[in-house]
Tab-separated table of C-alpha atoms in Angstrom:
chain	number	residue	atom	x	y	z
A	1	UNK	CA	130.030	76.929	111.723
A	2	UNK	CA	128.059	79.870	110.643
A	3	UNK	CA	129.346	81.331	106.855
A	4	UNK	CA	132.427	83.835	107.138
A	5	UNK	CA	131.097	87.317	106.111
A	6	UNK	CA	130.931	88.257	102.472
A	7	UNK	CA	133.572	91.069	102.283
A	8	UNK	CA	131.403	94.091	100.750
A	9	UNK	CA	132.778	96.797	98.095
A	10	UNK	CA	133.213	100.349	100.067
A	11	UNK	CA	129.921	103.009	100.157
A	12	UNK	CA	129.511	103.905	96.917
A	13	UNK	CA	130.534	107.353	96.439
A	14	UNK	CA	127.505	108.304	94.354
A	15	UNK	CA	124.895	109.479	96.995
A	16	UNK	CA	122.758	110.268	93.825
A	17	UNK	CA	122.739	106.374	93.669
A	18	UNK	CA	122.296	105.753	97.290
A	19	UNK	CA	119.061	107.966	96.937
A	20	UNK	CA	117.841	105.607	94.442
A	21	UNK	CA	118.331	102.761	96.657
A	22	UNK	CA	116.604	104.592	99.262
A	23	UNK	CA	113.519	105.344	97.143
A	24	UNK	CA	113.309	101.912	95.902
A	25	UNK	CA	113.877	100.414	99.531
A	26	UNK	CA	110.993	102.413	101.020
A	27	UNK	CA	108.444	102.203	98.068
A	28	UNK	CA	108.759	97.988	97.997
A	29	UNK	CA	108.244	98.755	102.152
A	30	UNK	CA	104.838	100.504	101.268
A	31	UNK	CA	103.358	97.800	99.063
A	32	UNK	CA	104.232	94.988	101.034
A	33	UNK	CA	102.798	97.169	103.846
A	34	UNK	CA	100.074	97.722	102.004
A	35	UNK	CA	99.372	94.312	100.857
A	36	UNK	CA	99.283	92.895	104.442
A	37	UNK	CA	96.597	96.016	105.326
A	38	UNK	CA	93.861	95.231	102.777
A	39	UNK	CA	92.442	92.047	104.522
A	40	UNK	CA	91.885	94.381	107.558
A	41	UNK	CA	91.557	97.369	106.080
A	42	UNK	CA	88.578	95.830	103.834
A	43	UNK	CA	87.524	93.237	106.698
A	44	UNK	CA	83.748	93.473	106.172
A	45	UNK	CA	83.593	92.882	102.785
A	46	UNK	CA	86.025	90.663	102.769
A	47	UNK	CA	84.402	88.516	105.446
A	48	UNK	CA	81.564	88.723	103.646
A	49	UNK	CA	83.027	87.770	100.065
A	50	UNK	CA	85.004	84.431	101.945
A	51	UNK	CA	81.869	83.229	104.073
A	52	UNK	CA	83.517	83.838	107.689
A	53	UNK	CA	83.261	85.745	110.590
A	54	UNK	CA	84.459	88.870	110.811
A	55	UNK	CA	86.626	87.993	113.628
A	56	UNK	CA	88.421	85.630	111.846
A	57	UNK	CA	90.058	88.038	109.544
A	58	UNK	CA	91.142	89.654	112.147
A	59	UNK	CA	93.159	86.418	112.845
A	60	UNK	CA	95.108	86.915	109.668
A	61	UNK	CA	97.358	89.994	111.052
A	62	UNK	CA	98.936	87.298	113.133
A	63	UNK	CA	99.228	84.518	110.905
A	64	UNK	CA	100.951	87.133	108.978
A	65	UNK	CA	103.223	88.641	111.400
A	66	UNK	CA	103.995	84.769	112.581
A	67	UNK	CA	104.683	83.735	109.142
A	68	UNK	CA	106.741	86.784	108.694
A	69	UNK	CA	109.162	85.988	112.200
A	70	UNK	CA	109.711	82.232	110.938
A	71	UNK	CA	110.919	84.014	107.269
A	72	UNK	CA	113.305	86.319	108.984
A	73	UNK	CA	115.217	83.082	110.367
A	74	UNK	CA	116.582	82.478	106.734
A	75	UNK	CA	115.936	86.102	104.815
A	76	UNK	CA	119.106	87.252	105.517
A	77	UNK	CA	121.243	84.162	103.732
A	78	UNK	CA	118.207	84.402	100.799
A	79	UNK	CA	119.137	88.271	100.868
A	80	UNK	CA	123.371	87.746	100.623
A	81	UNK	CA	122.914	84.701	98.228
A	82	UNK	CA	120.615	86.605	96.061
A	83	UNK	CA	121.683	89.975	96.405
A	84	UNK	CA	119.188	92.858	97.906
A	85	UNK	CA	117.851	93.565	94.641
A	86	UNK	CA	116.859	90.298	93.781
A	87	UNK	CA	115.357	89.488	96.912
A	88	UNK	CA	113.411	92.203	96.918
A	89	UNK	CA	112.213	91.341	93.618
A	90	UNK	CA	111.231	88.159	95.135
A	91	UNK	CA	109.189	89.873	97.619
A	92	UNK	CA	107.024	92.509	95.565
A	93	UNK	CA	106.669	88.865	93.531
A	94	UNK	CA	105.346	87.273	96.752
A	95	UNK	CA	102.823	90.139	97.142
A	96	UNK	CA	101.561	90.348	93.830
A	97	UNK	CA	101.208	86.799	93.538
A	98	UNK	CA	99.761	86.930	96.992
A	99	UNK	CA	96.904	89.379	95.450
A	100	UNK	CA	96.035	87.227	92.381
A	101	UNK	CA	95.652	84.278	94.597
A	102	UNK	CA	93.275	86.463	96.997
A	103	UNK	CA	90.670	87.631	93.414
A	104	UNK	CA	89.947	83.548	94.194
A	105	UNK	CA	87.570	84.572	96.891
A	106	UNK	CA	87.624	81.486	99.265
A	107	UNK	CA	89.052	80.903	102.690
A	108	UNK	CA	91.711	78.419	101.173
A	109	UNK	CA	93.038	80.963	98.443
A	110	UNK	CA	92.861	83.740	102.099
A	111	UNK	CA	95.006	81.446	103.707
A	112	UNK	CA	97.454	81.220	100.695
A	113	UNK	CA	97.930	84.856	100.418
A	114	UNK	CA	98.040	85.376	104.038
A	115	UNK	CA	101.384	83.177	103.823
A	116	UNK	CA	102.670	85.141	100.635
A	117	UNK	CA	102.339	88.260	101.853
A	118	UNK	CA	103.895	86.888	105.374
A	119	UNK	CA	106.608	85.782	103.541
A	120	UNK	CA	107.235	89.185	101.015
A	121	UNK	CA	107.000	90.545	105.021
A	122	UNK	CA	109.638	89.043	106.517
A	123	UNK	CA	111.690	89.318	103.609
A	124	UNK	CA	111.908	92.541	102.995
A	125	UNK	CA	113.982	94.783	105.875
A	126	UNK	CA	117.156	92.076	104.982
A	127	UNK	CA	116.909	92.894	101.721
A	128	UNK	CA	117.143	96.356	102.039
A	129	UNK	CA	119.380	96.369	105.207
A	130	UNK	CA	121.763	94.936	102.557
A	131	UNK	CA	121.451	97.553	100.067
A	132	UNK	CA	121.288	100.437	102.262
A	133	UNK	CA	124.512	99.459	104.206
A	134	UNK	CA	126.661	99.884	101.180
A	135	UNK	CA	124.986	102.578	99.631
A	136	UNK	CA	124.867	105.023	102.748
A	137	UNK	CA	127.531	106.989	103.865
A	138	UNK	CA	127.653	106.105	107.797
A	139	UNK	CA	126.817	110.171	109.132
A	140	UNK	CA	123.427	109.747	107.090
A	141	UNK	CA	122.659	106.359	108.112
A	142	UNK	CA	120.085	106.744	110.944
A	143	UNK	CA	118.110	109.183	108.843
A	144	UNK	CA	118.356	106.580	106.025
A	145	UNK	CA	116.649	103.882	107.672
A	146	UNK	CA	114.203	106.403	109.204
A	147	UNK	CA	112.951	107.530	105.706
A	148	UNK	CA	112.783	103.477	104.796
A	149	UNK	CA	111.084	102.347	108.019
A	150	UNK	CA	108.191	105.340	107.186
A	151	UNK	CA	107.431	102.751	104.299
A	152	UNK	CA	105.654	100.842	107.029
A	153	UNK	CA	102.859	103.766	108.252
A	154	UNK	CA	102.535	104.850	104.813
A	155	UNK	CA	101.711	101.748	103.544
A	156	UNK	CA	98.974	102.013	106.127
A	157	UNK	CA	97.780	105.495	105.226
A	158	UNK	CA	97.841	103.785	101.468
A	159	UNK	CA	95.468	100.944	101.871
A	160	UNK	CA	93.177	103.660	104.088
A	161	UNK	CA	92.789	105.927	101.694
A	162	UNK	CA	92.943	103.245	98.412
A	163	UNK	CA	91.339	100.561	99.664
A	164	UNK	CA	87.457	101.748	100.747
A	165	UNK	CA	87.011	104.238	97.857
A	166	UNK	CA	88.263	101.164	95.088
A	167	UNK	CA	85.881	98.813	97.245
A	168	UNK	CA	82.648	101.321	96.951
A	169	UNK	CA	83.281	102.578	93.491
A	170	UNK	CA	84.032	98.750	92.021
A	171	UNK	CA	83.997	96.331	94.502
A	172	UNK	CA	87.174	94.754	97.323
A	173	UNK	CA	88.916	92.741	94.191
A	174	UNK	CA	89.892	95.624	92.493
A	175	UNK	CA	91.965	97.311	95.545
A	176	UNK	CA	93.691	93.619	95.293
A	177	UNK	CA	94.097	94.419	91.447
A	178	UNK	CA	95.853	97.534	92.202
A	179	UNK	CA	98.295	96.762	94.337
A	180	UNK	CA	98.926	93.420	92.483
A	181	UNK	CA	99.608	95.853	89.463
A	182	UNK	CA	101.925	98.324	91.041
A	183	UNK	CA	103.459	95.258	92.560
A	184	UNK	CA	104.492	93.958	88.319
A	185	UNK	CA	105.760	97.272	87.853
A	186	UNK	CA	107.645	97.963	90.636
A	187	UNK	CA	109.453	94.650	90.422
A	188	UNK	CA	110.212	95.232	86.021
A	189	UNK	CA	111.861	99.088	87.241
A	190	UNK	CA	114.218	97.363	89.655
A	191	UNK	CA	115.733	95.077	86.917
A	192	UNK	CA	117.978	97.099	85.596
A	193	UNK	CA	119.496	98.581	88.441
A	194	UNK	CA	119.998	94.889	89.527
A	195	UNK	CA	123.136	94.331	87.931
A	196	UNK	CA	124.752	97.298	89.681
A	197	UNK	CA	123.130	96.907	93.415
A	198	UNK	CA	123.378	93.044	93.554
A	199	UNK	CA	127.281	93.251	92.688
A	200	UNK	CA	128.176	91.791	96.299
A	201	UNK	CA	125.768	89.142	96.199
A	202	UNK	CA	127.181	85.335	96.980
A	203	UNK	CA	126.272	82.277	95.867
A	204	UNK	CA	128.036	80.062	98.096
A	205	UNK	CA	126.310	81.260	101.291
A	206	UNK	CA	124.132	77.913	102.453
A	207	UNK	CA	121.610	78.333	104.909
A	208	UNK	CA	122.142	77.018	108.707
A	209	UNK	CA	119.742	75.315	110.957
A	210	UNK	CA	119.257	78.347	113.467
A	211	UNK	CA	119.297	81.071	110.692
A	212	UNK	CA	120.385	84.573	111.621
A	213	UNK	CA	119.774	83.632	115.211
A	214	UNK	CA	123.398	82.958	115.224
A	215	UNK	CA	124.047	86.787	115.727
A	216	UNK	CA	121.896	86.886	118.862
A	217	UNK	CA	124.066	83.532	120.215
A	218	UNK	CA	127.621	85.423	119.263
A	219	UNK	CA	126.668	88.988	120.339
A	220	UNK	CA	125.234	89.644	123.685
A	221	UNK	CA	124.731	93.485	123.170
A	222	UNK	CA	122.269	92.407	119.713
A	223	UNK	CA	120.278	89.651	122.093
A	224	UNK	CA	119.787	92.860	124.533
A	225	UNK	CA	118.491	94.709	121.211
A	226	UNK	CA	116.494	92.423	120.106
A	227	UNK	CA	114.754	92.135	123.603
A	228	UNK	CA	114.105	95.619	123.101
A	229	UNK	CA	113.048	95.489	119.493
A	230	UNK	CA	110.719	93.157	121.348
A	231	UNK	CA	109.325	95.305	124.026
A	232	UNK	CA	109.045	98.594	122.034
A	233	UNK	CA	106.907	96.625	119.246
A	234	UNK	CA	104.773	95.083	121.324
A	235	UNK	CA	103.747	98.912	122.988
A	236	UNK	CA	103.289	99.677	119.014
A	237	UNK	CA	100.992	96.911	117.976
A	238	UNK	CA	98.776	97.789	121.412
A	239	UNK	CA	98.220	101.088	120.429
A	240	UNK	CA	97.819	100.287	116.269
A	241	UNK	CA	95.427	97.411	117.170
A	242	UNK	CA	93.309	98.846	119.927
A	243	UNK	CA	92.977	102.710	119.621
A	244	UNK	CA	89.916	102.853	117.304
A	245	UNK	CA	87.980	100.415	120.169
A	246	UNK	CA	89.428	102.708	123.048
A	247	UNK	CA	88.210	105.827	121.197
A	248	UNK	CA	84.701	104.381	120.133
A	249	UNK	CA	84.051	102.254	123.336
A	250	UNK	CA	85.456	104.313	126.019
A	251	UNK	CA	86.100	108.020	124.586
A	252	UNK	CA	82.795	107.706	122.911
A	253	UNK	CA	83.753	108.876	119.599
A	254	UNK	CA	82.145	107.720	116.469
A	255	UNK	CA	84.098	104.983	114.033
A	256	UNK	CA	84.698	108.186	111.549
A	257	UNK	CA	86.167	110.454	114.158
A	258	UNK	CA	88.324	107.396	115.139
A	259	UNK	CA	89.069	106.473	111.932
A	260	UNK	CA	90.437	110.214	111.274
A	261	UNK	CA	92.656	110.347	114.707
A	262	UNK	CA	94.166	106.921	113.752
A	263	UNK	CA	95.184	108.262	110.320
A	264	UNK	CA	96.806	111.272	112.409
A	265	UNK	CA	98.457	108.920	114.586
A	266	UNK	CA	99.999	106.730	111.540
A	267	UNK	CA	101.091	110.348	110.542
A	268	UNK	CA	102.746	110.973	113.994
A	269	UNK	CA	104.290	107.567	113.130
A	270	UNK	CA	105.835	108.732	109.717
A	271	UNK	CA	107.199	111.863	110.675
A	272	UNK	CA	108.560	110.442	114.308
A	273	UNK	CA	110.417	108.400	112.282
A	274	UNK	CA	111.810	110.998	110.184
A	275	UNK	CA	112.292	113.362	113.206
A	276	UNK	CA	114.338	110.865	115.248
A	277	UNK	CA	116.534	109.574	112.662
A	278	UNK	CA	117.660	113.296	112.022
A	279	UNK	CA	118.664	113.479	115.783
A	280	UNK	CA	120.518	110.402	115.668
A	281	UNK	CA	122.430	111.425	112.978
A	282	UNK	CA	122.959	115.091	114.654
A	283	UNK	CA	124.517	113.604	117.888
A	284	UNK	CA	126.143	110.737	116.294
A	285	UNK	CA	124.600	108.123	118.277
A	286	UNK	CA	121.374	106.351	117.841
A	287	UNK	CA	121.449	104.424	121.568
A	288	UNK	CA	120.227	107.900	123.785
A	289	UNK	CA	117.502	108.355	121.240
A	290	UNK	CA	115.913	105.279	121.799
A	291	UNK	CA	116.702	105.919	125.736
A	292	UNK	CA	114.619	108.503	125.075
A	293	UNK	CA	111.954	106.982	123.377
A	294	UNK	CA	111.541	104.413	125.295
A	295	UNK	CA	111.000	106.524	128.409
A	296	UNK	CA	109.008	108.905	126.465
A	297	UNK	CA	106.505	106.180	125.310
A	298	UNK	CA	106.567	104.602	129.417
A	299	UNK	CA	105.428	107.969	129.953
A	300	UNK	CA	102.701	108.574	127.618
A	301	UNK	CA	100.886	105.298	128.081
A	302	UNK	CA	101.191	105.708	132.004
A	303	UNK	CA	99.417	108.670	131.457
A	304	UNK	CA	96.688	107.567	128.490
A	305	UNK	CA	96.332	104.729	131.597
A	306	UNK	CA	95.515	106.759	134.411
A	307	UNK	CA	93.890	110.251	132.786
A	308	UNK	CA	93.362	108.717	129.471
A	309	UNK	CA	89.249	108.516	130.253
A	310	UNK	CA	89.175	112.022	132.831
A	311	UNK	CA	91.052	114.581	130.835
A	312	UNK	CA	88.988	116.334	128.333
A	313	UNK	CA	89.323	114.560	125.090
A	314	UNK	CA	90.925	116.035	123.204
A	315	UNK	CA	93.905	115.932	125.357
A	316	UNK	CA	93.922	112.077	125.373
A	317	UNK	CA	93.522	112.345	121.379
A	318	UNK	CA	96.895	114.688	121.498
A	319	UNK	CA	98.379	111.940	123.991
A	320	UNK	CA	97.481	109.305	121.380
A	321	UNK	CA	99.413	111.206	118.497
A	322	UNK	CA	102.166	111.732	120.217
A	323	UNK	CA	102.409	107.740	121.300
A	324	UNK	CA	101.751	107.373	117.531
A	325	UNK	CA	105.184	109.730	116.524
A	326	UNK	CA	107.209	107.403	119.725
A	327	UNK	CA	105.497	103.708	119.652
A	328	UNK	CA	105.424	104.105	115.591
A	329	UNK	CA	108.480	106.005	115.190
A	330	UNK	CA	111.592	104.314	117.213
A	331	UNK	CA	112.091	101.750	114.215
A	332	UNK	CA	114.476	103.728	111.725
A	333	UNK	CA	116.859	104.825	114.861
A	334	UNK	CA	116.767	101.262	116.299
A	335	UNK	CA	117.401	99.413	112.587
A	336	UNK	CA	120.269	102.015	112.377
A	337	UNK	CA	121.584	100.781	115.585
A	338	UNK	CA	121.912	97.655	114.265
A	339	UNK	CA	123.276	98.284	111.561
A	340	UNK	CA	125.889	100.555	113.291
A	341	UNK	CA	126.930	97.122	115.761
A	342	UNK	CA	127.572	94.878	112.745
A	343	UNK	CA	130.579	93.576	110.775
A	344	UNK	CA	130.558	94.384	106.880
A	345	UNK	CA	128.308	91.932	105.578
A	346	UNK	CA	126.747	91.153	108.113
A	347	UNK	CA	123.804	93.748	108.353
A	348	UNK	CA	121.090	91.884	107.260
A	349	UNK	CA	121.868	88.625	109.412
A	350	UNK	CA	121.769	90.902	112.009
A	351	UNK	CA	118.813	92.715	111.229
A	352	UNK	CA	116.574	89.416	110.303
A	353	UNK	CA	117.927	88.458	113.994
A	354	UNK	CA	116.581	90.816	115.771
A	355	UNK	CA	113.509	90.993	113.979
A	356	UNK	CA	112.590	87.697	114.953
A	357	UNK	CA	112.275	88.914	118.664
A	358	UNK	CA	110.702	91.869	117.216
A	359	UNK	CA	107.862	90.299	115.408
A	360	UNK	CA	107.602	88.382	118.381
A	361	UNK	CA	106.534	91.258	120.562
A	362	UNK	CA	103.861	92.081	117.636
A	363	UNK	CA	102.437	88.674	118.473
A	364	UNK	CA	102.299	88.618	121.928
A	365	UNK	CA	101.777	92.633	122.787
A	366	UNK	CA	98.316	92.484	121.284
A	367	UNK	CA	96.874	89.189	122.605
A	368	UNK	CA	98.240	90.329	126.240
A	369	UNK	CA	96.747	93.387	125.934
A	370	UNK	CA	93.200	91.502	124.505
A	371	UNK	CA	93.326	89.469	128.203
A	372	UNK	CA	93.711	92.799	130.294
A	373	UNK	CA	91.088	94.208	128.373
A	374	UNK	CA	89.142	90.574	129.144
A	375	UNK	CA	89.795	90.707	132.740
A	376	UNK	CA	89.235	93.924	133.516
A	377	UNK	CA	86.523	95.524	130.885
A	378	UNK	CA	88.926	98.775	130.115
A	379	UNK	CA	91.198	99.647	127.560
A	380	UNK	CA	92.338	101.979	129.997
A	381	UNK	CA	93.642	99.468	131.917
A	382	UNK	CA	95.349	97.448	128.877
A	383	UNK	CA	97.464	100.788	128.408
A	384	UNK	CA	99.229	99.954	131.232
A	385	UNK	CA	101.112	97.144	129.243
A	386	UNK	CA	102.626	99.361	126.574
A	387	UNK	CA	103.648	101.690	129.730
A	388	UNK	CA	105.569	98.480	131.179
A	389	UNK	CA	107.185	97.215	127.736
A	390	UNK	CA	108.808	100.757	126.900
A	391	UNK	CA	110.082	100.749	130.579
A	392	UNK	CA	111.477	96.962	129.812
A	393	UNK	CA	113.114	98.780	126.751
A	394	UNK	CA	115.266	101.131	129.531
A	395	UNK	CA	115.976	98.443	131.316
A	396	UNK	CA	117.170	96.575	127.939
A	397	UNK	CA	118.741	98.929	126.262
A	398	UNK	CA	120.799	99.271	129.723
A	399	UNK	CA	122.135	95.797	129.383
A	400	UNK	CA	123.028	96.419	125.859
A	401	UNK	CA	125.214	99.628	126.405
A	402	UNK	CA	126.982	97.554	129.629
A	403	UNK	CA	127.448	94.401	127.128
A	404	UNK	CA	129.274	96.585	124.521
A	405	UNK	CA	131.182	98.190	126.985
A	406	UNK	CA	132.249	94.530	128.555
A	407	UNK	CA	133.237	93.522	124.909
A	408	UNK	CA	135.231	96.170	124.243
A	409	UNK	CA	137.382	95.676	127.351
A	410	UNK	CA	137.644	92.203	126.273
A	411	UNK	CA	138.863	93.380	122.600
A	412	UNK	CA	141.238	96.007	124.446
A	413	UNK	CA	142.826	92.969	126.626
A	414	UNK	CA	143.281	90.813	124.144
C-alpha cells in the first residue's frame, strides 16, 4: 500500500514569501544545471586532464541523465520525509561534493561525480515541486514553474559563458571551484528559511519498492503525461545535442558561429518558457498550450527536415530558435500540469513519476537520432525524429484529456 498523502498547510498567503521560494527553487535549478554542463562544456580539456577520448565524455551526459531517472523513483518520498528545503540542501550538497571529487583529475573520481551530480539531478524538480505547490497561489502557478524550469537553459548559458573564460585564464579546475563554491553558499542561505518551508515535512513516509511510479499505475491521465513528457524531451535533447554538428557539418558554419546560434537557441528556450507559462495562466488551462506546442514543434522540425539544408540560412538558423523557445520551452506549462492533476501532497510523487518517462526520452531521443544520422549520413534526416515525437505528444496528450474525462464520469457515478 502506497503512504496516504501528507495533508499540507493552505498557500501561504505571503506571495512575498512564495517569491522567495521561487528564487531559491530556480537558482539551486541553475547550479545543478550547471554542474552537469561543465564536463561537456569543458570536454577537451577535460579529456585531456583524465587521459580519455574525447568521445567518452560525451558518454557522461547519459550516465547522468540515467542516474538522474533511477533517483526520481525515490526523490519524491526523500523530498516529503525531508521536507523541500532540506532536500534541496541535499542536492546543491551532492553537486558541490560532486565538484571537489572532480579537482581529483582521474577517470574514477569522473565517474564519482558523474553519479553525484546525477543524483543532485534527479533530486531536485521534487524538491521544489514540493515547495512551490504550497507557496503558489493556483492562478500563478503555470508561470511559477515556467520561471523555475528556465533554471535549466540558464544553467546552460552559465557554464558557456563561466566555464571557457575560468579554463583559459586559470585552468578547467577552477570553473569546478566555482561552482563548488556557490554551491556552499547557496546551501548555508537556505538554512534559515528551512524551518519555515520544511513545516509539512514527514518523517514517517517509508519508501516503496516501485517509488513514485505508483502515480503512473493509479492515474491513467499522468501515465498519458508522462508518455508525453517522454516524447517532447526526447525532440529537446535532439536538437540540444546535435545542432552545433548540423550547423558546422551540413550548414557549413564555423564552431563560433554555431556556438553563438546555440546560445540564442538556449535563449529561445528561457524565454519560451516564460512566454508559455504566462498563457497558461491567462486561459486557465495549461493542456491547449502544450497542444500547441507540441504541434508547433511537429511543425518546425518537419520543416528544418525537408528545407532545413535549401532555404537560405539564415532562415533555418531562425527555424532553429524558434524549435529552441518550443522543444526547450514546454517544461514549466507541462510541470504545471502536473501539478494541477494531483492531490495535496502529492505533487512531487507525481512529478518524480513522470520524470522518470521523461528522462527516459532524454536517453533514448539522442541515441535514435545518432543511428538515423548513422544510416543515412544527414542530420537532416535525423530531424525527422523530433518531427515524429512532438506529433506522438498530440496523440498523447489526446489520451490524457479522454482519460480525465473517463474519470470524472466515473467520480460523477459514483
Amino acid at each position: 500500500m502506497p503512504p496516504s498523502p501528507t495533508v499540507q498547510p493552505p498557500v501561504s498567503p505571503e506571495w512575498g514569501e512564495g517569491l522567495v521560494v521561487l528564487l531559491a527553487a530556480t537558482w539551486v535549478q541553475v547550479l545543478c544545471s550547471a554542474g552537469m554542463l561543465l564536463v561537456p562544456t569543458l570536454a577537451p580539456q577535460i579529456a585531456a586532464a583524465f587521459g580519455v577520448p574525447t568521445g567518452w565524455v560525451g558518454l557522461q551526459v547519459s550516465l547522468l541523465y540515467g542516474v538522474a531517472m533511477l533517483t526520481s523513483l525515490q526523490s519524491a518520498v526523500l523530498a516529503r520525509r525531508l521536507g523541500g528545503c532540506r532536500a534541496s540542501q541535499l542536492a546543491i550538497a551532492l553537486v558541490m561534493g560532486g565538484c571537489a571529487l572532480a579537482l581529483l583529475g582521474t577517470p574514477l573520481a569522473l565517474l564519482a561525480t558523474t553519479l553525484m551530480l546525477g543524483l543532485a539531478y534527479g533530486i531536485t524538480s521534487p524538491a521544489a515541486a514540493e515547495l512551490l505547490s504550497r507557496f503558489t497561489p493556483p492562478e500563478r502557478r503555470n508561470l511559477v514553474y515556467s520561471i523555475k524550469q528556465t533554471g535549466v537553459p540558464l544553467g546552460g548559458v552559465l557554464a558557456g559563458l563561466m566555464a571557457p573564460p575560468l579554463a583559459a585564464f586559470w585552468n578547467w579546475q577552477a570553473a569546478f571551484l566555482a561552482v563548488g563554491a556557490a554551491s556552499l553558499a547557496t546551501l548555508l542561505l537556505l538554512q534559515p528559511r528551512r524551518s519555515r518551508w520544511d513545516v509539512s515535512r514527514d518523517a514517517s513516509v517509508r519508501m516503496q519498492r516501485a517509488g513514485s511510479l505508483g502515480v503512473l499505475r493509479r492515474s491513467r491521465a499522468m501515465r498519458w503525461l508522462g508518455a508525453t513528457g517522454f516524447c517532447l524531451s526526447a525532440a529537446q535533447l535532439s536538437l540540444l545535442s546535435f545542432a552545433v554538428a548540423y550547423m558546422v557539418e551540413e550548414l557549413l558554419l564555423s564552431l563560433v558561429m554555431a556556438g553563438a546560434v546555440v546560445s540564442l537557441v538556449h535563449m529561445g528556450g528561457v524565454s519560451g518558457r516564460l512566454a508559455w507559462g504566462a498563457l497558461a495562466d491567462r486561459l486557465g488551462a495549461s493542456l491547449p498550450v502544450l497542444f500547441g506546442l507540441a504541434a508547433v514543434i511537429a511543425v518546425i522540425f518537419l520543416l528544418l527536415a525537408v528545407l532545413g539544408t535549401v532555404v537560405p540560412s539564415w532562415m533555418t538558423l531562425v527555424l532553429l530558435v524558434m524549435a529552441g523557445a518550443t522543444a526547450v520551452g514546454w517544461n514549466g506549462v507541462y510541470l504545471g500540469e502536473v501539478a494541477r492533476r494531483c492531490q495535496p501532497g502529492e505533487v512531487g510523487e507525481a512529478t518524480a513519476a513522470v520524470l522518470v518517462l521523461t528522462y527516459m526520452g532524454v536517453l533514448v531521443g539522442p541515441a535514435l537520432f545518432s543511428l538515423i544520422v548513422w544510416l543515412t549520413g544527414s542530420y537532416s534526416v535525423g530531424f525527422l525524429l523530433p518531427a515524429i515525437t512532438g506529433g506522438l505528444a498530440i496523440l498523447c496528450l489526446h489520451h490524457c484529456r479522454r482519460a480525465s474525462h473517463a474519470a470524472e464520469i466515473t467520480t460523477v457515478l459514483r
